[in-house]
Each structure stands twice: as structure tokens, then as C-alpha cells.
Amino acid sequence: MTGSLPKRLQRGRMILMRQYRLRQEGEELQIVECEAPPPAPGPGEVVVRMRAASLNYRDLLMLRGSSGSGGGGEVIPLSDGSGEVAEVGPGVVEFRRGDRVAACFFPDWEEGPFELRYHRKALGGSVDGVLTEYAVFPASALVEAPPHLSFEESACLPCAALTAWHALVERGALAAGETVLVLGTGGVAVFALQIAVAHGARVIVTSRSPAKLERALELGAWTGVPVGERPDWDRAVWDLTDKRGVDHVVEVGGPGTLGRSLNSLAAEGRIALIGVLTGKGPPDASLFQLLARNARVDGIYVGSRAMFERMNDFFTQHAIHPAIDRVFGFGEAAEAYAHLASGSHFGKVVIRFDES
């Protein structure tokens, strides 16, 4: 494998492999350069030379020590990454050297219903993630990257895109002509907008930023609600839909916004409960609307490898490109975290693995 490495990394039978490690005590993200043997795949495993990674809100929670998903000690952060196959182990027939791949958030969730045991191997949380130049994965924990996407774009898919896809398509059975309410313009929200538009749905987007609402309209949103002017955004949504309500809510706020999301629902509507941007406490709103509307709330946490592959086929068919707000270099990971924490982004924040 040494012959396939960049000259900068070749040291005889040793390589200088750069990676970040996240220390669980306090808010410390520290880069570590270490010399190590070339990563070798075992049976059924694949070594991937990572080319790009993207950040999710979960990564901020990990940095702050408040995610509840860490395994203790140090961990390589970030769950979302893409790269090219550098080496395959015995028995691997799905991939070969040079293939472009993306890693699955839950390596053990290949298909079928979710099981709690999958949390034991969540990338960038309970096990090492992708903010490293080389990583080893089971072949079953990788998917082919969509051919029309760059490494930076493919790195946006494993968590944010798949979560939106699971919510609206796999669980939500989204249909053309339905109305979707998307809260905010972060990674999951923008992917939900793009997926819904491609399905022929009407999309309402909320944001405090008029500029972000304009960008949402450019991506095909039907209309936007400026929550700075309309803190009663549920009433605005109700009026926009002629007092019918929406069929789907992509709910990323959590307890602080759940009540208004319930107020926005049509009869037999669905709320995909995805995020906890307003905290992890109990909602302070009555759940009566859930009963009155014969509605449902689905908890959504990423998705399986089979879902990932179906989503990639759809993205390829519809030529969907992720909305990337900003790309940082490998040595700028701390700046990338800070940019995500500022809340100024639209869509995804990406780290490119450069050669410098």
C-alpha cells in the first residue's frame, strides 16, 4: 500500500498520518500528528483515504461534552466523510482501489428496523469518526458516492441528507402536491427542502434571516416565513395554507418549537422530530393538537445503509447538489466548528483534506 501514498506520507514502512482527536474533558479540539504503520484492512474491511468531511450540530454537542453519545476518552470526531478506497482486505468484492465512497453514520445498521445496539458504533461519537487522513471501515459500512458529486458534496450526505430522506421519504411517504414545513436553513433543513421540491411538494421555510429565505426560494421553496417579524409563525403557516395546515413538519428545534409545529399540522399530518436546537427538556406545549388532528410524531435519527443507497440513486436521478456554505482546509477544523456554532451558515460546513 505504501506505493499508493502521497510522497509526503511515505516514510519507508511508516507514514505520517494526520488526524484530529477530540478530548472528552472540556471544549478542546486538538490536532495530533502521529507516525503509524500504514493502516491495513482485515478480512471484509476497506481502507479509505478521506478527502472531505462535514459538520453537524451533533459535533458541536460532542465538542461541548453534552451529546450523551461519547464513549469516553479520546475520539476522532465527525461522522460524515467521503474519500477514495486505498486498499481492500480479503473477501471484499464490493469495492476496489480508487472507488469513491462515503461512510455510514451507523456502521452496523445495514437495513431493516433500527435497534438500540447500533448506537454502540456511531461514527465520531461512540467510535472513531472521519477527521483523519485514513480510516478503516467494514465494506458493509460504505456506499458508493453519487458520480455527479465532488468529495466535498458527498461528505455532506451521511447524516444530514439521510436524516431528511428518512424523515420525508422512508417514514413520511412524501407525495407530490403535499405541503412541507421546514424549520430553519441548517444542513438537515436545506436537504429536506431539496428532497421535497424534487418530489413535487410545496415547501414553506422559516428563518430569521431574509437573505437565507431568499436563498431557500432560489432552491425551490414555495414561500418563507420571517420568524423575526412573525414570532407566531405557526399562525402565519396556518394562514398561508388557507387554514388547512401542512402535511409534514421537519422539526429541528425540539421542545421550544414543538408546540407551534403541532399547531401548523393538517389533519393526519406528520412531524419528523429530528433536532434539539432548543434543548433536551420536555415541551412546554399541550399535546392535544396531536390527538385532535389524528397526527403522528416520528423520532428520526439518521438511517440505514439501504436507505442511503436509495437516497443516492434519487440524488443522482434528480441531479441534486448539496448546498455548501463554506469549505475549510484540514488545518482549519477549529475555525469550521466556530463557523457552525455562529449559526450564520446556510446548508453545510465542510472540511477539505488538502495536501499542505
PDB file of N, CA, C and O in Angstrom, residues 30 43 53 62 64 115 134 162 167 170 175-176 193 225 230-231 234 238 244 247 280 282 309:
ATOM      1  N   GLN A  30      -8.106  19.215  19.431  1.00  0.00           N
ATOM      2  CA  GLN A  30      -6.650  19.274  19.297  1.00  0.00           C
ATOM      3  C   GLN A  30      -6.189  18.405  18.141  1.00  0.00           C
ATOM      4  O   GLN A  30      -6.569  17.246  18.038  1.00  0.00           O
ATOM      5  N   PRO A  43      -9.972  -8.893   7.159  1.00  0.00           N
ATOM      6  CA  PRO A  43     -10.987  -9.533   6.310  1.00  0.00           C
ATOM      7  C   PRO A  43     -12.287  -8.733   6.298  1.00  0.00           C
ATOM      8  O   PRO A  43     -12.787  -8.331   7.347  1.00  0.00           O
ATOM      9  N   ALA A  53     -14.817  16.047   4.844  1.00  0.00           N
ATOM     10  CA  ALA A  53     -15.734  15.739   5.938  1.00  0.00           C
ATOM     11  C   ALA A  53     -16.640  16.940   6.153  1.00  0.00           C
ATOM     12  O   ALA A  53     -16.277  18.070   5.813  1.00  0.00           O
ATOM     13  N   MET A  62     -20.858  17.263  20.826  1.00  0.00           N
ATOM     14  CA  MET A  62     -19.708  16.448  21.218  1.00  0.00           C
ATOM     15  C   MET A  62     -18.582  17.324  21.747  1.00  0.00           C
ATOM     16  O   MET A  62     -17.962  17.023  22.766  1.00  0.00           O
ATOM     17  N   ARG A  64     -18.829  20.190  23.131  1.00  0.00           N
ATOM     18  CA  ARG A  64     -19.225  20.784  24.409  1.00  0.00           C
ATOM     19  C   ARG A  64     -19.426  19.752  25.502  1.00  0.00           C
ATOM     20  O   ARG A  64     -19.743  20.094  26.638  1.00  0.00           O
ATOM     21  N   GLU A 115     -32.246  -0.641  15.723  1.00  0.00           N
ATOM     22  CA  GLU A 115     -32.062  -1.301  17.006  1.00  0.00           C
ATOM     23  C   GLU A 115     -31.115  -0.468  17.864  1.00  0.00           C
ATOM     24  O   GLU A 115     -30.169   0.144  17.351  1.00  0.00           O
ATOM     25  N   TYR A 134      -6.669   8.719   6.981  1.00  0.00           N
ATOM     26  CA  TYR A 134      -7.002   7.353   6.578  1.00  0.00           C
ATOM     27  C   TYR A 134      -7.880   6.731   7.649  1.00  0.00           C
ATOM     28  O   TYR A 134      -7.677   6.937   8.845  1.00  0.00           O
ATOM     29  N   LEU A 162     -29.300  12.038   4.838  1.00  0.00           N
ATOM     30  CA  LEU A 162     -30.009  10.787   5.092  1.00  0.00           C
ATOM     31  C   LEU A 162     -31.097  10.968   6.149  1.00  0.00           C
ATOM     32  O   LEU A 162     -32.154  10.333   6.077  1.00  0.00           O
ATOM     33  N   ALA A 167     -36.805  10.952   7.092  1.00  0.00           N
ATOM     34  CA  ALA A 167     -37.981  11.626   7.646  1.00  0.00           C
ATOM     35  C   ALA A 167     -39.092  11.782   6.619  1.00  0.00           C
ATOM     36  O   ALA A 167     -40.259  11.463   6.884  1.00  0.00           O
ATOM     37  N   GLU A 170     -38.716   7.752   3.543  1.00  0.00           N
ATOM     38  CA  GLU A 170     -38.806   6.397   4.089  1.00  0.00           C
ATOM     39  C   GLU A 170     -39.919   6.284   5.124  1.00  0.00           C
ATOM     40  O   GLU A 170     -40.709   5.335   5.101  1.00  0.00           O
ATOM     41  N   ALA A 175     -45.485  12.711  -0.858  1.00  0.00           N
ATOM     42  CA  ALA A 175     -46.123  12.612  -2.176  1.00  0.00           C
ATOM     43  C   ALA A 175     -46.183  13.985  -2.818  1.00  0.00           C
ATOM     44  O   ALA A 175     -46.208  15.022  -2.135  1.00  0.00           O
ATOM     45  N   ALA A 176     -46.205  14.000  -4.135  1.00  0.00           N
ATOM     46  CA  ALA A 176     -46.338  15.254  -4.883  1.00  0.00           C
ATOM     47  C   ALA A 176     -47.616  15.965  -4.474  1.00  0.00           C
ATOM     48  O   ALA A 176     -48.649  15.335  -4.244  1.00  0.00           O
ATOM     49  N   LEU A 193     -35.643  20.554   2.161  1.00  0.00           N
ATOM     50  CA  LEU A 193     -36.183  21.436   1.127  1.00  0.00           C
ATOM     51  C   LEU A 193     -35.918  20.857  -0.259  1.00  0.00           C
ATOM     52  O   LEU A 193     -36.837  20.758  -1.100  1.00  0.00           O
ATOM     53  N   VAL A 225     -41.267  32.222   5.832  1.00  0.00           N
ATOM     54  CA  VAL A 225     -41.833  32.974   6.944  1.00  0.00           C
ATOM     55  C   VAL A 225     -40.690  33.575   7.741  1.00  0.00           C
ATOM     56  O   VAL A 225     -39.879  32.841   8.317  1.00  0.00           O
ATOM     57  N   ARG A 230     -42.492  37.499  12.431  1.00  0.00           N
ATOM     58  CA  ARG A 230     -43.644  36.680  12.794  1.00  0.00           C
ATOM     59  C   ARG A 230     -43.246  35.625  13.816  1.00  0.00           C
ATOM     60  O   ARG A 230     -43.068  34.450  13.494  1.00  0.00           O
ATOM     61  N   PRO A 231     -43.087  36.028  15.096  1.00  0.00           N
ATOM     62  CA  PRO A 231     -42.798  35.016  16.114  1.00  0.00           C
ATOM     63  C   PRO A 231     -43.935  34.004  16.246  1.00  0.00           C
ATOM     64  O   PRO A 231     -43.721  32.888  16.714  1.00  0.00           O
ATOM     65  N   ASP A 234     -46.479  29.826  13.473  1.00  0.00           N
ATOM     66  CA  ASP A 234     -47.489  28.793  13.254  1.00  0.00           C
ATOM     67  C   ASP A 234     -48.779  29.391  12.706  1.00  0.00           C
ATOM     68  O   ASP A 234     -49.432  28.803  11.830  1.00  0.00           O
ATOM     69  N   TRP A 238     -50.519  28.639   9.109  1.00  0.00           N
ATOM     70  CA  TRP A 238     -51.941  28.310   9.051  1.00  0.00           C
ATOM     71  C   TRP A 238     -52.658  29.170   8.010  1.00  0.00           C
ATOM     72  O   TRP A 238     -53.464  28.670   7.216  1.00  0.00           O
ATOM     73  N   ARG A 244     -55.638  25.059   6.458  1.00  0.00           N
ATOM     74  CA  ARG A 244     -55.600  23.603   6.345  1.00  0.00           C
ATOM     75  C   ARG A 244     -54.449  23.003   7.129  1.00  0.00           C
ATOM     76  O   ARG A 244     -54.556  21.944   7.723  1.00  0.00           O
ATOM     77  N   ASP A 247     -48.683  19.030   5.658  1.00  0.00           N
ATOM     78  CA  ASP A 247     -48.676  17.569   5.762  1.00  0.00           C
ATOM     79  C   ASP A 247     -47.456  17.040   6.513  1.00  0.00           C
ATOM     80  O   ASP A 247     -47.525  15.971   7.131  1.00  0.00           O
ATOM     81  N   LYS A 280     -32.996  19.853  25.468  1.00  0.00           N
ATOM     82  CA  LYS A 280     -33.436  18.464  25.585  1.00  0.00           C
ATOM     83  C   LYS A 280     -34.534  18.274  26.625  1.00  0.00           C
ATOM     84  O   LYS A 280     -34.902  17.150  26.955  1.00  0.00           O
ATOM     85  N   PRO A 282     -38.458  18.773  28.451  1.00  0.00           N
ATOM     86  CA  PRO A 282     -39.798  18.437  27.965  1.00  0.00           C
ATOM     87  C   PRO A 282     -40.437  19.634  27.271  1.00  0.00           C
ATOM     88  O   PRO A 282     -40.136  20.785  27.595  1.00  0.00           O
ATOM     89  N   GLU A 309     -28.371   4.160   0.098  1.00  0.00           N
ATOM     90  CA  GLU A 309     -28.224   3.812  -1.310  1.00  0.00           C
ATOM     91  C   GLU A 309     -29.436   4.271  -2.130  1.00  0.00           C
ATOM     92  O   GLU A 309     -29.284   4.766  -3.259  1.00  0.00           O
TER      93      GLU A 309
END
